[in-house]
């Protein structure tokens, strides 16, 4: 019972801590573990289990399998999360792969992927280079990015600012692909391609009118030429 603190080079745990577990280690591995709250600083974190309350992780690599009853604050190079998060996720990472159930997400990353098994009941706010979404987002997607692929379902209006940057551009810089189902919103980008279904008004500012490919459904699109204007979030 109560809180527990561990420090060492390699720390491995299983079982239960009813209070808060604090760990400082090089490598931390938890298997079939249950805790009231967790705060871990390590080079590598591999966690399988459940935490009732908040989680704070600082590491190079984080692999999480299980549930979090509170919020999570994660700073890492690589984050691989598969589970349930009842509170808000705040993450500053290089690469993130998210799967499972989430409340609200706020992420800064180079690459962010929400896979086909991801379901976000709330909002997603992200500053990323590359964003790929294959699951479901019920709330608003508010995104600043360089390249975006929407392959899943967006159930609230999106706000996408996809700035290609300056200088020599790669083909995917400033690209937005709408391959799934969405309900419209607003997009600022260099290029927009619509392959999926847009079931609401969509405002686009881009270098050229959107490419609406055969089989796509998008009947309420308004287009404005970008004329070199930067695509930046207002606040």
mmCIF file of C-alpha atoms in Angstrom:
data_model
loop_
_atom_site.group_PDB
_atom_site.id
_atom_site.type_symbol
_atom_site.label_atom_id
_atom_site.label_comp_id
_atom_site.label_asym_id
_atom_site.label_seq_id
_atom_site.Cartn_x
_atom_site.Cartn_y
_atom_site.Cartn_z
ATOM 1 C CA UNK A 1 0.000 0.000 0.000
ATOM 2 C CA UNK A 2 1.020 3.631 -0.458
ATOM 3 C CA UNK A 3 3.607 5.211 -2.738
ATOM 4 C CA UNK A 4 6.746 3.488 -3.953
ATOM 5 C CA UNK A 5 10.037 4.791 -5.344
ATOM 6 C CA UNK A 6 12.610 2.822 -7.362
ATOM 7 C CA UNK A 7 16.003 3.742 -8.819
ATOM 8 C CA UNK A 8 18.531 1.621 -10.648
ATOM 9 C CA UNK A 9 20.079 0.730 -13.982
ATOM 10 C CA UNK A 10 17.509 -1.879 -15.056
ATOM 11 C CA UNK A 11 14.204 -1.980 -13.212
ATOM 12 C CA UNK A 12 11.579 -4.691 -13.798
ATOM 13 C CA UNK A 13 8.299 -4.822 -11.923
ATOM 14 C CA UNK A 14 5.034 -6.712 -11.791
ATOM 15 C CA UNK A 15 2.182 -6.779 -9.336
ATOM 16 C CA UNK A 16 0.508 -3.735 -7.788
ATOM 17 C CA UNK A 17 1.258 -0.384 -6.162
ATOM 18 C CA UNK A 18 -1.895 1.202 -4.806
ATOM 19 C CA UNK A 19 -0.356 4.691 -4.691
ATOM 20 C CA UNK A 20 2.111 6.483 -6.958
ATOM 21 C CA UNK A 21 5.106 4.677 -8.414
ATOM 22 C CA UNK A 22 8.160 6.870 -9.092
ATOM 23 C CA UNK A 23 11.034 5.389 -11.088
ATOM 24 C CA UNK A 24 14.414 6.631 -12.245
ATOM 25 C CA UNK A 25 16.246 4.053 -14.345
ATOM 26 C CA UNK A 26 18.101 3.311 -17.561
ATOM 27 C CA UNK A 27 15.595 0.662 -18.656
ATOM 28 C CA UNK A 28 12.178 0.131 -17.111
ATOM 29 C CA UNK A 29 9.936 -2.852 -17.836
ATOM 30 C CA UNK A 30 6.525 -3.456 -16.251
ATOM 31 C CA UNK A 31 4.517 -6.601 -16.933
ATOM 32 C CA UNK A 32 0.941 -7.167 -15.724
ATOM 33 C CA UNK A 33 1.342 -4.176 -13.453
ATOM 34 C CA UNK A 34 -1.294 -2.036 -11.739
ATOM 35 C CA UNK A 35 -0.695 1.307 -10.039
ATOM 36 C CA UNK A 36 -2.594 4.301 -8.761
ATOM 37 C CA UNK A 37 -0.301 6.737 -10.604
ATOM 38 C CA UNK A 38 3.052 6.550 -12.378
ATOM 39 C CA UNK A 39 6.000 8.909 -12.930
ATOM 40 C CA UNK A 40 8.945 7.372 -14.797
ATOM 41 C CA UNK A 41 12.212 8.756 -16.119
ATOM 42 C CA UNK A 42 14.266 6.261 -18.117
ATOM 43 C CA UNK A 43 16.011 5.686 -21.419
ATOM 44 C CA UNK A 44 13.586 2.944 -22.468
ATOM 45 C CA UNK A 45 10.136 2.276 -21.014
ATOM 46 C CA UNK A 46 8.079 -0.835 -21.782
ATOM 47 C CA UNK A 47 4.827 -0.931 -19.828
ATOM 48 C CA UNK A 48 2.028 -3.492 -19.862
ATOM 49 C CA UNK A 49 -0.752 -2.970 -17.354
ATOM 50 C CA UNK A 50 -3.174 -0.420 -15.972
ATOM 51 C CA UNK A 51 -2.876 2.877 -14.115
ATOM 52 C CA UNK A 52 -5.874 4.391 -12.347
ATOM 53 C CA UNK A 53 -4.673 7.997 -12.301
ATOM 54 C CA UNK A 54 -2.175 10.263 -14.065
ATOM 55 C CA UNK A 55 0.973 9.155 -15.873
ATOM 56 C CA UNK A 56 4.166 11.137 -16.506
ATOM 57 C CA UNK A 57 6.844 9.604 -18.741
ATOM 58 C CA UNK A 58 10.210 10.954 -19.859
ATOM 59 C CA UNK A 59 12.277 8.626 -22.018
ATOM 60 C CA UNK A 60 13.914 7.949 -25.344
ATOM 61 C CA UNK A 61 11.593 5.084 -26.325
ATOM 62 C CA UNK A 62 8.171 4.411 -24.821
ATOM 63 C CA UNK A 63 6.052 1.329 -25.554
ATOM 64 C CA UNK A 64 2.755 1.336 -23.639
ATOM 65 C CA UNK A 65 0.116 -1.402 -23.617
ATOM 66 C CA UNK A 66 -2.779 -0.853 -21.247
ATOM 67 C CA UNK A 67 -5.121 1.725 -19.758
ATOM 68 C CA UNK A 68 -4.674 5.085 -18.059
ATOM 69 C CA UNK A 69 -7.534 6.423 -15.982
ATOM 70 C CA UNK A 70 -6.181 9.986 -15.747
ATOM 71 C CA UNK A 71 -4.205 12.185 -18.072
ATOM 72 C CA UNK A 72 -0.799 11.428 -19.555
ATOM 73 C CA UNK A 73 2.189 13.696 -20.131
ATOM 74 C CA UNK A 74 4.851 12.062 -22.289
ATOM 75 C CA UNK A 75 8.179 13.350 -23.579
ATOM 76 C CA UNK A 76 10.067 10.895 -25.734
ATOM 77 C CA UNK A 77 11.814 10.296 -29.028
ATOM 78 C CA UNK A 78 9.592 7.369 -30.037
ATOM 79 C CA UNK A 79 6.139 6.683 -28.602
ATOM 80 C CA UNK A 80 4.121 3.549 -29.355
ATOM 81 C CA UNK A 81 0.830 3.607 -27.433
ATOM 82 C CA UNK A 82 -1.863 0.943 -27.647
ATOM 83 C CA UNK A 83 -4.597 1.060 -25.043
ATOM 84 C CA UNK A 84 -7.150 3.344 -23.413
ATOM 85 C CA UNK A 85 -6.544 6.847 -22.137
ATOM 86 C CA UNK A 86 -9.458 8.421 -20.250
ATOM 87 C CA UNK A 87 -7.787 11.788 -19.676
ATOM 88 C CA UNK A 88 -5.934 14.207 -21.927
ATOM 89 C CA UNK A 89 -2.771 13.126 -23.716
ATOM 90 C CA UNK A 90 -0.057 15.755 -23.922
ATOM 91 C CA UNK A 91 3.001 14.527 -25.813
ATOM 92 C CA UNK A 92 6.204 16.075 -27.120
ATOM 93 C CA UNK A 93 7.850 13.408 -29.252
ATOM 94 C CA UNK A 94 9.731 12.796 -32.477
ATOM 95 C CA UNK A 95 7.617 9.899 -33.771
ATOM 96 C CA UNK A 96 4.303 8.721 -32.350
ATOM 97 C CA UNK A 97 2.074 5.774 -33.224
ATOM 98 C CA UNK A 98 -1.263 5.829 -31.397
ATOM 99 C CA UNK A 99 -3.817 3.028 -31.244
ATOM 100 C CA UNK A 100 -6.822 2.538 -28.989
ATOM 101 C CA UNK A 101 -9.266 4.869 -27.244
ATOM 102 C CA UNK A 102 -8.482 8.482 -26.325
ATOM 103 C CA UNK A 103 -10.277 11.467 -24.826
ATOM 104 C CA UNK A 104 -8.363 14.525 -26.065
ATOM 105 C CA UNK A 105 -4.935 14.659 -27.715
ATOM 106 C CA UNK A 106 -2.367 17.456 -27.926
ATOM 107 C CA UNK A 107 0.883 16.476 -29.637
ATOM 108 C CA UNK A 108 4.025 18.086 -30.999
ATOM 109 C CA UNK A 109 5.919 15.635 -33.198
ATOM 110 C CA UNK A 110 7.803 15.072 -36.417
ATOM 111 C CA UNK A 111 5.590 12.131 -37.439
ATOM 112 C CA UNK A 112 2.200 11.333 -35.919
ATOM 113 C CA UNK A 113 0.134 8.301 -36.905
ATOM 114 C CA UNK A 114 -3.319 7.436 -35.561
ATOM 115 C CA UNK A 115 -3.902 3.910 -36.820
ATOM 116 C CA UNK A 116 -7.138 2.229 -37.921
ATOM 117 C CA UNK A 117 -7.851 1.031 -34.367
ATOM 118 C CA UNK A 118 -7.647 4.543 -32.904
ATOM 119 C CA UNK A 119 -10.768 6.364 -31.715
ATOM 120 C CA UNK A 120 -10.562 9.863 -30.266
ATOM 121 C CA UNK A 121 -13.795 10.942 -28.555
ATOM 122 C CA UNK A 122 -12.616 14.532 -28.144
ATOM 123 C CA UNK A 123 -10.368 16.942 -30.029
ATOM 124 C CA UNK A 124 -6.953 16.464 -31.603
ATOM 125 C CA UNK A 125 -4.609 19.442 -31.675
ATOM 126 C CA UNK A 126 -1.188 18.843 -33.169
ATOM 127 C CA UNK A 127 1.914 20.529 -34.518
ATOM 128 C CA UNK A 128 3.665 17.980 -36.705
ATOM 129 C CA UNK A 129 5.617 17.495 -39.904
ATOM 130 C CA UNK A 130 3.746 14.443 -41.252
ATOM 131 C CA UNK A 131 0.287 13.371 -40.068
ATOM 132 C CA UNK A 132 -1.580 10.202 -41.003
ATOM 133 C CA UNK A 133 -4.985 9.280 -39.613
ATOM 134 C CA UNK A 134 -6.717 5.954 -40.267
ATOM 135 C CA UNK A 135 -9.144 5.731 -37.342
ATOM 136 C CA UNK A 136 -11.978 7.917 -36.023
ATOM 137 C CA UNK A 137 -11.883 11.415 -34.523
ATOM 138 C CA UNK A 138 -15.202 12.603 -33.061
ATOM 139 C CA UNK A 139 -14.027 16.085 -32.057
ATOM 140 C CA UNK A 140 -12.239 18.779 -34.012
ATOM 141 C CA UNK A 141 -8.931 18.143 -35.735
ATOM 142 C CA UNK A 142 -6.832 21.312 -35.412
ATOM 143 C CA UNK A 143 -3.577 20.694 -37.208
ATOM 144 C CA UNK A 144 -0.430 22.535 -38.224
ATOM 145 C CA UNK A 145 1.647 20.287 -40.459
ATOM 146 C CA UNK A 146 3.726 19.900 -43.598
ATOM 147 C CA UNK A 147 1.930 16.854 -45.083
ATOM 148 C CA UNK A 148 -1.436 15.295 -44.156
ATOM 149 C CA UNK A 149 -3.233 12.069 -45.066
ATOM 150 C CA UNK A 150 -6.795 11.653 -43.755
ATOM 151 C CA UNK A 151 -7.773 8.039 -44.412
ATOM 152 C CA UNK A 152 -10.297 7.506 -41.617
ATOM 153 C CA UNK A 153 -13.378 9.332 -40.313
ATOM 154 C CA UNK A 154 -13.567 12.925 -39.063
ATOM 155 C CA UNK A 155 -16.905 13.568 -37.352
ATOM 156 C CA UNK A 156 -16.400 17.303 -36.685
ATOM 157 C CA UNK A 157 -15.096 20.104 -38.902
ATOM 158 C CA UNK A 158 -11.340 20.100 -39.470
ATOM 159 C CA UNK A 159 -8.937 23.040 -39.376
ATOM 160 C CA UNK A 160 -5.773 22.176 -41.324
ATOM 161 C CA UNK A 161 -2.859 24.569 -41.816
ATOM 162 C CA UNK A 162 -0.426 22.671 -43.993
ATOM 163 C CA UNK A 163 2.393 25.012 -44.891
ATOM 164 C CA UNK A 164 4.887 23.746 -47.475
ATOM 165 C CA UNK A 165 7.735 25.852 -46.111
ATOM 166 C CA UNK A 166 10.199 27.878 -48.118
ATOM 167 C CA UNK A 167 12.869 26.989 -50.644
ATOM 168 C CA UNK A 168 13.031 23.777 -52.661
ATOM 169 C CA UNK A 169 9.917 21.667 -52.069
ATOM 170 C CA UNK A 170 9.363 17.932 -52.119
ATOM 171 C CA UNK A 171 6.164 16.725 -53.856
ATOM 172 C CA UNK A 172 4.510 15.995 -50.499
ATOM 173 C CA UNK A 173 5.326 19.350 -48.895
ATOM 174 C CA UNK A 174 2.071 21.227 -48.373
ATOM 175 C CA UNK A 175 -0.007 18.231 -49.510
ATOM 176 C CA UNK A 176 -3.387 17.258 -48.023
ATOM 177 C CA UNK A 177 -5.089 14.028 -49.091
ATOM 178 C CA UNK A 178 -8.692 13.449 -48.000
ATOM 179 C CA UNK A 179 -9.159 9.729 -48.563
ATOM 180 C CA UNK A 180 -11.704 8.979 -45.846
ATOM 181 C CA UNK A 181 -14.946 10.532 -44.623
ATOM 182 C CA UNK A 182 -15.181 14.035 -43.210
ATOM 183 C CA UNK A 183 -17.749 16.751 -42.554
ATOM 184 C CA UNK A 184 -15.837 19.666 -44.048
ATOM 185 C CA UNK A 185 -14.044 22.538 -42.357
ATOM 186 C CA UNK A 186 -11.167 24.663 -43.607
ATOM 187 C CA UNK A 187 -7.827 23.839 -45.240
ATOM 188 C CA UNK A 188 -4.858 25.995 -46.114
ATOM 189 C CA UNK A 189 -2.266 24.058 -48.129
ATOM 190 C CA UNK A 190 -0.232 24.019 -51.322
ATOM 191 C CA UNK A 191 -2.206 21.141 -52.853
ATOM 192 C CA UNK A 192 -5.411 19.308 -51.883
ATOM 193 C CA UNK A 193 -6.512 15.938 -53.276
ATOM 194 C CA UNK A 194 -9.976 14.539 -52.502
ATOM 195 C CA UNK A 195 -10.477 10.801 -52.932
ATOM 196 C CA UNK A 196 -13.048 10.255 -50.198
ATOM 197 C CA UNK A 197 -16.315 11.704 -48.983
ATOM 198 C CA UNK A 198 -16.800 15.254 -47.682
ATOM 199 C CA UNK A 199 -20.297 15.674 -46.217
ATOM 200 C CA UNK A 200 -20.241 19.372 -45.390
ATOM 201 C CA UNK A 201 -18.935 22.752 -46.517
ATOM 202 C CA UNK A 202 -15.175 22.765 -47.082
ATOM 203 C CA UNK A 203 -13.194 25.981 -47.518
ATOM 204 C CA UNK A 204 -9.848 25.552 -49.281
ATOM 205 C CA UNK A 205 -7.015 28.025 -49.774
ATOM 206 C CA UNK A 206 -4.353 26.474 -51.998
ATOM 207 C CA UNK A 207 -2.120 27.096 -54.989
ATOM 208 C CA UNK A 208 -4.669 25.513 -57.332
ATOM 209 C CA UNK A 209 -8.252 24.226 -57.084
ATOM 210 C CA UNK A 210 -8.532 20.874 -55.295
ATOM 211 C CA UNK A 211 -8.196 17.691 -57.300
ATOM 212 C CA UNK A 212 -11.488 15.860 -56.802
ATOM 213 C CA UNK A 213 -10.856 12.405 -58.187
ATOM 214 C CA UNK A 214 -13.346 10.033 -59.752
ATOM 215 C CA UNK A 215 -15.539 8.377 -57.140
ATOM 216 C CA UNK A 216 -15.036 11.133 -54.567
ATOM 217 C CA UNK A 217 -17.994 12.998 -53.048
ATOM 218 C CA UNK A 218 -17.442 16.677 -52.302
ATOM 219 C CA UNK A 219 -20.273 18.939 -53.411
ATOM 220 C CA UNK A 220 -19.751 22.014 -51.236
ATOM 221 C CA UNK A 221 -16.185 23.242 -51.750
ATOM 222 C CA UNK A 222 -15.199 26.902 -51.916
ATOM 223 C CA UNK A 223 -11.728 27.702 -53.236
ATOM 224 C CA UNK A 224 -9.453 30.716 -52.838
ATOM 225 C CA UNK A 225 -5.988 31.034 -54.379
ATOM 226 C CA UNK A 226 -3.252 31.093 -51.745
ATOM 227 C CA UNK A 227 -0.976 33.443 -53.717
ATOM 228 C CA UNK A 228 2.037 32.609 -51.556
ATOM 229 C CA UNK A 229 0.291 33.262 -48.256
ATOM 230 C CA UNK A 230 1.651 31.256 -45.338
ATOM 231 C CA UNK A 231 -0.602 28.625 -43.810
ATOM 232 C CA UNK A 232 -0.384 29.391 -40.125
ATOM 233 C CA UNK A 233 -2.624 28.782 -37.142
ATOM 234 C CA UNK A 234 -4.191 31.989 -35.880
ATOM 235 C CA UNK A 235 -3.652 31.192 -32.189
#
